[in-house]
Amino acid sequence: MSDFELVTDGLRFPEGPVAMDDGSIVLVEIAEGRITRVQPDGTKETVAEPGGGPNGAAIGPDGKLYVCNNGGFEYIESDGMLAPHGIANDYSGGRIERVDLETGAIETLYKSGDFDCVLRGPNDIVFDAHGGFWFTDHGKVNYETRCHDIVGIFYAKADGSHLEEVIFPSNNPNGVGLSPDGKTLYAAETYTCRLMSFNITEPGKVAPDAGPGGPGIPLYRPAGYKFFDSMAVDGDGNICIATIGECGISVVAPDGSLVEFVATDDIFTTNVCFGGPDMRTAWLTLSGTGRLVKMEWPRPGLRLEHNA
């Protein structure tokens, strides 16, 4: 395992970390329906409690936190490890929420049915330079009915004026990211463990025929017991994908070659984000054991659009 420093523990399936300029990390605790701020010394404070399943998060052009809410999971807990297991009994619907970090006020920006779009389990989010954002819908599994949602990848505007399912179908996409020049969209599929690449032609649009089977180009797929979760992109354009199972961070170059694999000790290694004065600090959510850790990264991360 790589050399990590524990920031805090006792979190309930943390994901969606956002590195703030004051050195704190804002993240979600999916199993508690809570958004939490973690200070550099590890102390925690509740920002908001939207309920459901707050998941991926990003700062928008107005300085507020935009949150993918998957509506909630059921969980299994055993030997100190927490794991999501199917759709919540009190599933509250997929949605995109906007949270005021100062007051904790929550508003629903988009819900299922808006603009004729079906939102089942919004998962991860990334803003572009045009006032919009891409997000994945990971869907839901209902074990009682033996049903697994067919889902897609969406583009929306931060002012609430536009929501569109741009890519459909997609194989339960999870992490989403943009290349440094904003011309390539990346999405990580969990169960196929594929990193997909899409050519962006204009804001919110991708080339429909970039690959032999449609708009997506399979870029990387590892062997072994691995499943992809969320991602971050570094300054060199490498895609750093949180990897479940054989746990760690898979670092993939834009040409699809594996740069390195950074191992961790939690089977549910779910997210990575970059920050710090030189963007060389990486924070990782080790969700099964409820920890936030950090480490020095060998390359600077890519500063996100509205985190400057």
PDB file of C-alpha atoms in Angstrom:
ATOM      1  CA  MET A   1       0.000   0.000   0.000  1.00  0.00           C
ATOM      2  CA  SER A   2       1.131   3.543  -0.729  1.00  0.00           C
ATOM      3  CA  ASP A   3       2.080   6.011   1.982  1.00  0.00           C
ATOM      4  CA  PHE A   4      -1.166   7.663   3.071  1.00  0.00           C
ATOM      5  CA  GLU A   5      -1.923  10.002   5.947  1.00  0.00           C
ATOM      6  CA  LEU A   6      -5.242   9.651   7.743  1.00  0.00           C
ATOM      7  CA  VAL A   7      -7.229  12.892   7.747  1.00  0.00           C
ATOM      8  CA  THR A   8     -10.363  11.618   9.492  1.00  0.00           C
ATOM      9  CA  ASP A   9     -12.430   8.492   9.990  1.00  0.00           C
ATOM     10  CA  GLY A  10     -15.891   7.575  11.248  1.00  0.00           C
ATOM     11  CA  LEU A  11     -17.523   8.665   7.991  1.00  0.00           C
ATOM     12  CA  ARG A  12     -20.490   6.753   6.570  1.00  0.00           C
ATOM     13  CA  PHE A  13     -19.536   5.806   3.019  1.00  0.00           C
ATOM     14  CA  PRO A  14     -17.819   9.066   2.053  1.00  0.00           C
ATOM     15  CA  GLU A  15     -17.559  10.080  -1.598  1.00  0.00           C
ATOM     16  CA  GLY A  16     -17.450  13.210  -3.777  1.00  0.00           C
ATOM     17  CA  PRO A  17     -14.515  15.024  -2.111  1.00  0.00           C
ATOM     18  CA  VAL A  18     -13.960  18.640  -3.151  1.00  0.00           C
ATOM     19  CA  ALA A  19     -10.722  20.369  -2.143  1.00  0.00           C
ATOM     20  CA  MET A  20     -11.499  23.896  -0.946  1.00  0.00           C
ATOM     21  CA  ASP A  21      -9.133  26.866  -1.044  1.00  0.00           C
ATOM     22  CA  ASP A  22      -9.077  27.108   2.771  1.00  0.00           C
ATOM     23  CA  GLY A  23      -7.580  23.606   3.009  1.00  0.00           C
ATOM     24  CA  SER A  24     -10.804  21.872   4.022  1.00  0.00           C
ATOM     25  CA  ILE A  25     -12.480  19.057   2.126  1.00  0.00           C
ATOM     26  CA  VAL A  26     -16.209  19.053   1.462  1.00  0.00           C
ATOM     27  CA  LEU A  27     -17.547  15.551   0.878  1.00  0.00           C
ATOM     28  CA  VAL A  28     -20.745  13.536   1.052  1.00  0.00           C
ATOM     29  CA  GLU A  29     -21.644  10.716   3.404  1.00  0.00           C
ATOM     30  CA  ILE A  30     -23.962   8.708   1.204  1.00  0.00           C
ATOM     31  CA  ALA A  31     -25.200   6.344   3.906  1.00  0.00           C
ATOM     32  CA  GLU A  32     -26.252   9.272   6.125  1.00  0.00           C
ATOM     33  CA  GLY A  33     -27.689  11.544   3.416  1.00  0.00           C
ATOM     34  CA  ARG A  34     -25.277  14.192   4.625  1.00  0.00           C
ATOM     35  CA  ILE A  35     -22.762  16.715   3.296  1.00  0.00           C
ATOM     36  CA  THR A  36     -19.779  17.208   5.598  1.00  0.00           C
ATOM     37  CA  ARG A  37     -16.826  19.583   5.748  1.00  0.00           C
ATOM     38  CA  VAL A  38     -13.568  18.099   7.024  1.00  0.00           C
ATOM     39  CA  GLN A  39     -11.008  20.580   8.339  1.00  0.00           C
ATOM     40  CA  PRO A  40      -7.256  20.014   7.880  1.00  0.00           C
ATOM     41  CA  ASP A  41      -7.027  18.826  11.496  1.00  0.00           C
ATOM     42  CA  GLY A  42      -9.683  16.177  10.853  1.00  0.00           C
ATOM     43  CA  THR A  43     -12.570  17.823  12.669  1.00  0.00           C
ATOM     44  CA  LYS A  44     -15.943  17.478  10.946  1.00  0.00           C
ATOM     45  CA  GLU A  45     -18.970  19.715  10.651  1.00  0.00           C
ATOM     46  CA  THR A  46     -22.289  19.116   8.934  1.00  0.00           C
ATOM     47  CA  VAL A  47     -22.946  21.432   5.981  1.00  0.00           C
ATOM     48  CA  ALA A  48     -26.370  20.131   4.930  1.00  0.00           C
ATOM     49  CA  GLU A  49     -28.576  17.055   5.136  1.00  0.00           C
ATOM     50  CA  PRO A  50     -30.350  16.554   1.796  1.00  0.00           C
ATOM     51  CA  GLY A  51     -31.258  12.929   2.553  1.00  0.00           C
ATOM     52  CA  GLY A  52     -31.473  10.275  -0.141  1.00  0.00           C
ATOM     53  CA  GLY A  53     -27.996   9.458  -1.405  1.00  0.00           C
ATOM     54  CA  PRO A  54     -25.805  12.510  -2.056  1.00  0.00           C
ATOM     55  CA  ASN A  55     -22.999  11.278  -4.310  1.00  0.00           C
ATOM     56  CA  GLY A  56     -20.671  13.180  -6.645  1.00  0.00           C
ATOM     57  CA  ALA A  57     -20.219  16.901  -5.995  1.00  0.00           C
ATOM     58  CA  ALA A  58     -18.589  19.924  -7.609  1.00  0.00           C
ATOM     59  CA  ILE A  59     -18.371  23.680  -7.113  1.00  0.00           C
ATOM     60  CA  GLY A  60     -20.397  25.617  -9.691  1.00  0.00           C
ATOM     61  CA  PRO A  61     -19.907  29.078 -11.221  1.00  0.00           C
ATOM     62  CA  ASP A  62     -21.901  30.660  -8.389  1.00  0.00           C
ATOM     63  CA  GLY A  63     -19.680  29.135  -5.691  1.00  0.00           C
ATOM     64  CA  LYS A  64     -22.378  26.724  -4.569  1.00  0.00           C
ATOM     65  CA  LEU A  65     -22.023  22.957  -4.331  1.00  0.00           C
ATOM     66  CA  TYR A  66     -23.804  20.967  -7.037  1.00  0.00           C
ATOM     67  CA  VAL A  67     -24.624  17.462  -5.862  1.00  0.00           C
ATOM     68  CA  CYS A  68     -25.713  14.318  -7.695  1.00  0.00           C
ATOM     69  CA  ASN A  69     -28.268  12.618  -5.439  1.00  0.00           C
ATOM     70  CA  ASN A  70     -28.820   8.940  -6.255  1.00  0.00           C
ATOM     71  CA  GLY A  71     -31.935   8.657  -4.065  1.00  0.00           C
ATOM     72  CA  GLY A  72     -30.402   6.191  -1.611  1.00  0.00           C
ATOM     73  CA  PHE A  73     -29.025   2.662  -1.213  1.00  0.00           C
ATOM     74  CA  GLU A  74     -29.557  -0.136   1.228  1.00  0.00           C
ATOM     75  CA  TYR A  75     -26.366  -1.218   3.008  1.00  0.00           C
ATOM     76  CA  ILE A  76     -24.679  -4.306   4.389  1.00  0.00           C
ATOM     77  CA  GLU A  77     -22.222  -3.897   7.258  1.00  0.00           C
ATOM     78  CA  SER A  78     -19.840  -6.668   8.317  1.00  0.00           C
ATOM     79  CA  ASP A  79     -16.470  -6.741  10.094  1.00  0.00           C
ATOM     80  CA  GLY A  80     -16.146  -2.958  10.012  1.00  0.00           C
ATOM     81  CA  MET A  81     -16.853  -2.723   6.274  1.00  0.00           C
ATOM     82  CA  LEU A  82     -19.896  -0.895   4.896  1.00  0.00           C
ATOM     83  CA  ALA A  83     -21.166  -1.783   1.405  1.00  0.00           C
ATOM     84  CA  PRO A  84     -24.113  -0.512  -0.658  1.00  0.00           C
ATOM     85  CA  HIS A  85     -26.615  -3.198  -1.604  1.00  0.00           C
ATOM     86  CA  GLY A  86     -29.412  -2.350  -3.987  1.00  0.00           C
ATOM     87  CA  ILE A  87     -32.010   0.389  -4.057  1.00  0.00           C
ATOM     88  CA  ALA A  88     -33.131   1.961  -0.778  1.00  0.00           C
ATOM     89  CA  ASN A  89     -36.450   0.871   0.673  1.00  0.00           C
ATOM     90  CA  ASP A  90     -37.230   4.589   1.019  1.00  0.00           C
ATOM     91  CA  TYR A  91     -35.717   5.555  -2.364  1.00  0.00           C
ATOM     92  CA  SER A  92     -36.463   9.248  -2.864  1.00  0.00           C
ATOM     93  CA  GLY A  93     -35.706   9.627  -6.578  1.00  0.00           C
ATOM     94  CA  GLY A  94     -32.697  10.747  -8.582  1.00  0.00           C
ATOM     95  CA  ARG A  95     -31.969  14.464  -8.710  1.00  0.00           C
ATOM     96  CA  ILE A  96     -29.388  17.243  -8.951  1.00  0.00           C
ATOM     97  CA  GLU A  97     -29.248  19.518  -5.923  1.00  0.00           C
ATOM     98  CA  ARG A  98     -27.585  22.870  -5.285  1.00  0.00           C
ATOM     99  CA  VAL A  99     -26.302  23.569  -1.798  1.00  0.00           C
ATOM    100  CA  ASP A 100     -25.279  26.895  -0.282  1.00  0.00           C
ATOM    101  CA  LEU A 101     -22.120  26.071   1.666  1.00  0.00           C
ATOM    102  CA  GLU A 102     -22.562  29.067   3.966  1.00  0.00           C
ATOM    103  CA  THR A 103     -26.184  28.541   5.003  1.00  0.00           C
ATOM    104  CA  GLY A 104     -26.745  24.860   4.217  1.00  0.00           C
ATOM    105  CA  ALA A 105     -29.807  25.734   2.129  1.00  0.00           C
ATOM    106  CA  ILE A 106     -30.707  23.008  -0.381  1.00  0.00           C
ATOM    107  CA  GLU A 107     -32.618  23.403  -3.621  1.00  0.00           C
ATOM    108  CA  THR A 108     -33.500  20.819  -6.243  1.00  0.00           C
ATOM    109  CA  LEU A 109     -32.124  22.025  -9.564  1.00  0.00           C
ATOM    110  CA  TYR A 110     -33.287  19.052 -11.649  1.00  0.00           C
ATOM    111  CA  LYS A 111     -35.462  16.064 -10.807  1.00  0.00           C
ATOM    112  CA  SER A 112     -36.599  13.033 -12.771  1.00  0.00           C
ATOM    113  CA  GLY A 113     -39.143  14.068 -15.384  1.00  0.00           C
ATOM    114  CA  ASP A 114     -37.670  17.504 -16.016  1.00  0.00           C
ATOM    115  CA  PHE A 115     -37.047  18.109 -19.737  1.00  0.00           C
ATOM    116  CA  ASP A 116     -38.457  14.595 -20.313  1.00  0.00           C
ATOM    117  CA  CYS A 117     -35.377  13.045 -18.696  1.00  0.00           C
ATOM    118  CA  VAL A 118     -35.388  10.027 -16.396  1.00  0.00           C
ATOM    119  CA  LEU A 119     -32.963  10.319 -13.457  1.00  0.00           C
ATOM    120  CA  ARG A 120     -32.529   7.107 -11.492  1.00  0.00           C
ATOM    121  CA  GLY A 121     -29.191   7.397  -9.708  1.00  0.00           C
ATOM    122  CA  PRO A 122     -27.108  10.481 -10.623  1.00  0.00           C
ATOM    123  CA  ASN A 123     -23.562   9.698  -9.587  1.00  0.00           C
ATOM    124  CA  ASP A 124     -20.672  11.960 -10.613  1.00  0.00           C
ATOM    125  CA  ILE A 125     -20.334  15.481 -12.018  1.00  0.00           C
ATOM    126  CA  VAL A 126     -17.825  17.753 -13.744  1.00  0.00           C
ATOM    127  CA  PHE A 127     -18.212  21.377 -14.883  1.00  0.00           C
ATOM    128  CA  ASP A 128     -16.970  22.674 -18.219  1.00  0.00           C
ATOM    129  CA  ALA A 129     -15.856  26.188 -19.160  1.00  0.00           C
ATOM    130  CA  HIS A 130     -19.258  27.123 -20.593  1.00  0.00           C
ATOM    131  CA  GLY A 131     -21.455  27.263 -17.487  1.00  0.00           C
ATOM    132  CA  GLY A 132     -22.657  23.693 -17.846  1.00  0.00           C
ATOM    133  CA  PHE A 133     -21.872  20.309 -16.375  1.00  0.00           C
ATOM    134  CA  TRP A 134     -21.745  16.672 -17.366  1.00  0.00           C
ATOM    135  CA  PHE A 135     -23.037  14.008 -15.032  1.00  0.00           C
ATOM    136  CA  THR A 136     -23.462  10.265 -15.063  1.00  0.00           C
ATOM    137  CA  ASP A 137     -26.487   8.269 -13.998  1.00  0.00           C
ATOM    138  CA  HIS A 138     -25.331   4.966 -12.521  1.00  0.00           C
ATOM    139  CA  GLY A 139     -28.874   3.659 -12.212  1.00  0.00           C
ATOM    140  CA  LYS A 140     -30.307   1.343  -9.576  1.00  0.00           C
ATOM    141  CA  VAL A 141     -30.398  -2.381  -8.921  1.00  0.00           C
ATOM    142  CA  ASN A 142     -33.555  -3.967  -7.520  1.00  0.00           C
ATOM    143  CA  TYR A 143     -32.700  -7.463  -6.383  1.00  0.00           C
ATOM    144  CA  GLU A 144     -36.300  -8.349  -5.560  1.00  0.00           C
ATOM    145  CA  THR A 145     -37.443  -7.750  -9.134  1.00  0.00           C
ATOM    146  CA  ARG A 146     -34.114  -8.816 -10.713  1.00  0.00           C
ATOM    147  CA  CYS A 147     -33.998  -5.448 -12.454  1.00  0.00           C
ATOM    148  CA  HIS A 148     -31.005  -3.297 -13.398  1.00  0.00           C
ATOM    149  CA  ASP A 149     -31.625   0.163 -14.913  1.00  0.00           C
ATOM    150  CA  ILE A 150     -30.471   1.070 -18.407  1.00  0.00           C
ATOM    151  CA  VAL A 151     -28.969   4.526 -18.025  1.00  0.00           C
ATOM    152  CA  GLY A 152     -27.050   7.343 -19.716  1.00  0.00           C
ATOM    153  CA  ILE A 153     -24.813  10.395 -19.449  1.00  0.00           C
ATOM    154  CA  PHE A 154     -26.305  13.888 -19.206  1.00  0.00           C
ATOM    155  CA  TYR A 155     -25.431  17.521 -19.816  1.00  0.00           C
ATOM    156  CA  ALA A 156     -27.099  20.356 -17.932  1.00  0.00           C
ATOM    157  CA  LYS A 157     -26.755  24.090 -17.392  1.00  0.00           C
ATOM    158  CA  ALA A 158     -26.087  25.478 -13.948  1.00  0.00           C
ATOM    159  CA  ASP A 159     -28.945  27.984 -14.173  1.00  0.00           C
ATOM    160  CA  GLY A 160     -31.576  25.247 -14.407  1.00  0.00           C
ATOM    161  CA  SER A 161     -32.511  26.042 -18.004  1.00  0.00           C
ATOM    162  CA  HIS A 162     -31.364  22.873 -19.782  1.00  0.00           C
ATOM    163  CA  LEU A 163     -31.103  19.156 -19.077  1.00  0.00           C
ATOM    164  CA  GLU A 164     -30.393  16.581 -21.803  1.00  0.00           C
ATOM    165  CA  GLU A 165     -29.500  12.904 -21.941  1.00  0.00           C
ATOM    166  CA  VAL A 166     -26.671  13.143 -24.462  1.00  0.00           C
ATOM    167  CA  ILE A 167     -25.347   9.570 -24.378  1.00  0.00           C
ATOM    168  CA  PHE A 168     -27.704   6.589 -24.183  1.00  0.00           C
ATOM    169  CA  PRO A 169     -27.347   3.805 -23.393  1.00  0.00           C
ATOM    170  CA  SER A 170     -24.262   3.634 -21.204  1.00  0.00           C
ATOM    171  CA  ASN A 171     -23.174   0.640 -19.128  1.00  0.00           C
ATOM    172  CA  ASN A 172     -23.782   1.976 -15.621  1.00  0.00           C
ATOM    173  CA  PRO A 173     -21.366   4.905 -15.845  1.00  0.00           C
ATOM    174  CA  ASN A 174     -19.827   6.163 -12.636  1.00  0.00           C
ATOM    175  CA  GLY A 175     -16.870   8.571 -12.732  1.00  0.00           C
ATOM    176  CA  VAL A 176     -16.826  11.432 -15.230  1.00  0.00           C
ATOM    177  CA  GLY A 177     -14.088  13.884 -16.180  1.00  0.00           C
ATOM    178  CA  LEU A 178     -12.813  16.264 -18.854  1.00  0.00           C
ATOM    179  CA  SER A 179      -9.439  16.515 -20.573  1.00  0.00           C
ATOM    180  CA  PRO A 180      -7.394  19.653 -19.815  1.00  0.00           C
ATOM    181  CA  ASP A 181      -8.406  21.206 -23.161  1.00  0.00           C
ATOM    182  CA  GLY A 182     -12.085  20.387 -22.594  1.00  0.00           C
ATOM    183  CA  LYS A 183     -12.344  18.489 -25.877  1.00  0.00           C
ATOM    184  CA  THR A 184     -12.656  14.973 -24.471  1.00  0.00           C
ATOM    185  CA  LEU A 185     -15.201  13.575 -22.052  1.00  0.00           C
ATOM    186  CA  TYR A 186     -14.211  10.515 -20.003  1.00  0.00           C
ATOM    187  CA  ALA A 187     -16.599   8.148 -18.258  1.00  0.00           C
ATOM    188  CA  ALA A 188     -15.785   5.075 -16.177  1.00  0.00           C
ATOM    189  CA  GLU A 189     -18.188   2.148 -16.295  1.00  0.00           C
ATOM    190  CA  THR A 190     -18.335   0.217 -13.043  1.00  0.00           C
ATOM    191  CA  TYR A 191     -19.370  -3.319 -13.924  1.00  0.00           C
ATOM    192  CA  THR A 192     -17.621  -3.563 -17.305  1.00  0.00           C
ATOM    193  CA  CYS A 193     -14.594  -1.787 -15.764  1.00  0.00           C
ATOM    194  CA  ARG A 194     -14.117   0.207 -18.962  1.00  0.00           C
ATOM    195  CA  LEU A 195     -12.818   3.733 -19.360  1.00  0.00           C
ATOM    196  CA  MET A 196     -14.741   5.350 -22.210  1.00  0.00           C
ATOM    197  CA  SER A 197     -13.712   8.400 -24.232  1.00  0.00           C
ATOM    198  CA  PHE A 198     -16.073  10.756 -26.102  1.00  0.00           C
ATOM    199  CA  ASN A 199     -15.157  13.523 -28.546  1.00  0.00           C
ATOM    200  CA  ILE A 200     -16.873  16.785 -27.573  1.00  0.00           C
ATOM    201  CA  THR A 201     -17.959  18.758 -30.643  1.00  0.00           C
ATOM    202  CA  GLU A 202     -19.573  21.703 -28.844  1.00  0.00           C
ATOM    203  CA  PRO A 203     -20.822  22.373 -25.304  1.00  0.00           C
ATOM    204  CA  GLY A 204     -23.062  19.481 -24.310  1.00  0.00           C
ATOM    205  CA  LYS A 205     -22.577  17.520 -27.540  1.00  0.00           C
ATOM    206  CA  VAL A 206     -20.383  14.571 -28.533  1.00  0.00           C
ATOM    207  CA  ALA A 207     -19.534  13.111 -31.922  1.00  0.00           C
ATOM    208  CA  PRO A 208     -22.142  10.417 -32.620  1.00  0.00           C
ATOM    209  CA  ASP A 209     -19.848   8.142 -34.615  1.00  0.00           C
ATOM    210  CA  ALA A 210     -16.462   8.324 -32.880  1.00  0.00           C
ATOM    211  CA  GLY A 211     -16.411   4.595 -32.184  1.00  0.00           C
ATOM    212  CA  PRO A 212     -17.570   1.553 -34.151  1.00  0.00           C
ATOM    213  CA  GLY A 213     -20.538   1.077 -31.804  1.00  0.00           C
ATOM    214  CA  GLY A 214     -21.562   4.703 -31.363  1.00  0.00           C
ATOM    215  CA  PRO A 215     -20.146   7.831 -29.738  1.00  0.00           C
ATOM    216  CA  GLY A 216     -17.889   6.147 -27.174  1.00  0.00           C
ATOM    217  CA  ILE A 217     -14.365   4.823 -27.677  1.00  0.00           C
ATOM    218  CA  PRO A 218     -13.220   2.133 -25.202  1.00  0.00           C
ATOM    219  CA  LEU A 219      -9.883   3.481 -23.956  1.00  0.00           C
ATOM    220  CA  TYR A 220      -8.785   1.094 -21.191  1.00  0.00           C
ATOM    221  CA  ARG A 221     -10.018  -2.054 -19.479  1.00  0.00           C
ATOM    222  CA  PRO A 222      -7.893  -3.939 -16.933  1.00  0.00           C
ATOM    223  CA  ALA A 223      -7.849  -7.622 -16.122  1.00  0.00           C
ATOM    224  CA  GLY A 224      -8.496  -8.954 -12.646  1.00  0.00           C
ATOM    225  CA  TYR A 225     -11.133  -8.377 -10.002  1.00  0.00           C
ATOM    226  CA  LYS A 226     -11.587  -4.643 -10.528  1.00  0.00           C
ATOM    227  CA  PHE A 227     -14.504  -2.231 -10.881  1.00  0.00           C
ATOM    228  CA  PHE A 228     -14.259   1.462 -11.711  1.00  0.00           C
ATOM    229  CA  ASP A 229     -15.739   4.221  -9.561  1.00  0.00           C
ATOM    230  CA  SER A 230     -15.138   7.990  -9.726  1.00  0.00           C
ATOM    231  CA  MET A 231     -12.188   9.821 -11.248  1.00  0.00           C
ATOM    232  CA  ALA A 232     -10.039  12.926 -11.397  1.00  0.00           C
ATOM    233  CA  VAL A 233      -7.766  14.159 -14.182  1.00  0.00           C
ATOM    234  CA  ASP A 234      -4.209  15.359 -13.547  1.00  0.00           C
ATOM    235  CA  GLY A 235      -2.378  18.237 -15.206  1.00  0.00           C
ATOM    236  CA  ASP A 236      -0.757  15.916 -17.739  1.00  0.00           C
ATOM    237  CA  GLY A 237      -4.171  14.702 -18.846  1.00  0.00           C
ATOM    238  CA  ASN A 238      -3.899  11.310 -17.131  1.00  0.00           C
ATOM    239  CA  ILE A 239      -7.202   9.876 -15.927  1.00  0.00           C
ATOM    240  CA  CYS A 240      -6.962   8.768 -12.278  1.00  0.00           C
ATOM    241  CA  ILE A 241      -9.750   6.282 -11.627  1.00  0.00           C
ATOM    242  CA  ALA A 242     -10.742   5.045  -8.185  1.00  0.00           C
ATOM    243  CA  THR A 243     -10.781   1.279  -8.446  1.00  0.00           C
ATOM    244  CA  ILE A 244     -12.860  -1.106  -6.339  1.00  0.00           C
ATOM    245  CA  GLY A 245     -11.954  -4.736  -5.673  1.00  0.00           C
ATOM    246  CA  GLU A 246      -8.200  -4.871  -6.267  1.00  0.00           C
ATOM    247  CA  CYS A 247      -8.342  -1.490  -4.620  1.00  0.00           C
ATOM    248  CA  GLY A 248      -6.471   1.669  -5.485  1.00  0.00           C
ATOM    249  CA  ILE A 249      -6.161   4.328  -8.169  1.00  0.00           C
ATOM    250  CA  SER A 250      -5.651   3.288 -11.802  1.00  0.00           C
ATOM    251  CA  VAL A 251      -3.751   6.068 -13.595  1.00  0.00           C
ATOM    252  CA  VAL A 252      -4.405   5.886 -17.340  1.00  0.00           C
ATOM    253  CA  ALA A 253      -2.720   8.029 -19.993  1.00  0.00           C
ATOM    254  CA  PRO A 254      -4.823   9.707 -22.712  1.00  0.00           C
ATOM    255  CA  ASP A 255      -3.579   7.080 -25.183  1.00  0.00           C
ATOM    256  CA  GLY A 256      -5.063   4.290 -23.030  1.00  0.00           C
ATOM    257  CA  SER A 257      -1.844   2.961 -21.520  1.00  0.00           C
ATOM    258  CA  LEU A 258      -1.550   2.322 -17.776  1.00  0.00           C
ATOM    259  CA  VAL A 259       0.837   4.811 -16.156  1.00  0.00           C
ATOM    260  CA  GLU A 260       0.696   3.261 -12.682  1.00  0.00           C
ATOM    261  CA  PHE A 261      -1.557   1.652 -10.103  1.00  0.00           C
ATOM    262  CA  VAL A 262      -1.550   3.232  -6.635  1.00  0.00           C
ATOM    263  CA  ALA A 263      -2.715   0.578  -4.174  1.00  0.00           C
ATOM    264  CA  THR A 264      -4.857   1.177  -1.080  1.00  0.00           C
ATOM    265  CA  ASP A 265      -6.226  -1.046   1.695  1.00  0.00           C
ATOM    266  CA  ASP A 266      -9.988  -0.510   1.272  1.00  0.00           C
ATOM    267  CA  ILE A 267     -11.938  -2.571  -1.253  1.00  0.00           C
ATOM    268  CA  PHE A 268     -14.272   0.421  -1.696  1.00  0.00           C
ATOM    269  CA  THR A 269     -11.731   3.026  -2.810  1.00  0.00           C
ATOM    270  CA  THR A 270     -14.210   5.325  -4.515  1.00  0.00           C
ATOM    271  CA  ASN A 271     -12.890   8.847  -5.187  1.00  0.00           C
ATOM    272  CA  VAL A 272      -9.789  10.983  -5.594  1.00  0.00           C
ATOM    273  CA  CYS A 273      -9.456  14.752  -5.797  1.00  0.00           C
ATOM    274  CA  PHE A 274      -6.493  17.117  -6.039  1.00  0.00           C
ATOM    275  CA  GLY A 275      -5.693  20.336  -4.215  1.00  0.00           C
ATOM    276  CA  GLY A 276      -3.146  22.238  -2.177  1.00  0.00           C
ATOM    277  CA  PRO A 277      -0.969  25.181  -3.239  1.00  0.00           C
ATOM    278  CA  ASP A 278       0.772  23.196  -5.989  1.00  0.00           C
ATOM    279  CA  MET A 279      -2.131  20.781  -6.714  1.00  0.00           C
ATOM    280  CA  ARG A 280       0.073  17.844  -5.685  1.00  0.00           C
ATOM    281  CA  THR A 281      -1.965  16.700  -2.704  1.00  0.00           C
ATOM    282  CA  ALA A 282      -4.405  13.887  -3.445  1.00  0.00           C
ATOM    283  CA  TRP A 283      -7.329  13.133  -1.118  1.00  0.00           C
ATOM    284  CA  LEU A 284      -8.928   9.703  -1.374  1.00  0.00           C
ATOM    285  CA  THR A 285     -12.195   8.421   0.057  1.00  0.00           C
ATOM    286  CA  LEU A 286     -11.877   4.897   1.465  1.00  0.00           C
ATOM    287  CA  SER A 287     -15.588   4.391   1.725  1.00  0.00           C
ATOM    288  CA  GLY A 288     -15.966   0.881   3.105  1.00  0.00           C
ATOM    289  CA  THR A 289     -13.983   1.798   6.221  1.00  0.00           C
ATOM    290  CA  GLY A 290     -15.234   5.397   6.354  1.00  0.00           C
ATOM    291  CA  ARG A 291     -11.889   7.163   6.005  1.00  0.00           C
ATOM    292  CA  LEU A 292     -10.556  10.243   4.239  1.00  0.00           C
ATOM    293  CA  VAL A 293      -6.809  10.000   3.574  1.00  0.00           C
ATOM    294  CA  LYS A 294      -4.304  12.115   1.714  1.00  0.00           C
ATOM    295  CA  MET A 295      -0.935  11.653   0.025  1.00  0.00           C
ATOM    296  CA  GLU A 296       1.558  13.560  -2.065  1.00  0.00           C
ATOM    297  CA  TRP A 297       0.903  12.830  -5.740  1.00  0.00           C
ATOM    298  CA  PRO A 298       3.797  12.453  -8.219  1.00  0.00           C
ATOM    299  CA  ARG A 299       2.181  14.901 -10.658  1.00  0.00           C
ATOM    300  CA  PRO A 300       0.055  18.030 -10.145  1.00  0.00           C
ATOM    301  CA  GLY A 301      -3.682  17.519 -10.465  1.00  0.00           C
ATOM    302  CA  LEU A 302      -5.815  19.478 -12.890  1.00  0.00           C
ATOM    303  CA  ARG A 303      -7.481  22.437 -11.224  1.00  0.00           C
ATOM    304  CA  LEU A 304     -11.237  22.164 -11.734  1.00  0.00           C
ATOM    305  CA  GLU A 305     -13.153  24.854 -13.563  1.00  0.00           C
ATOM    306  CA  HIS A 306     -14.634  26.723 -10.574  1.00  0.00           C
ATOM    307  CA  ASN A 307     -12.223  25.699  -7.802  1.00  0.00           C
ATOM    308  CA  ALA A 308      -9.638  28.372  -8.602  1.00  0.00           C
TER     309      ALA A 308
END
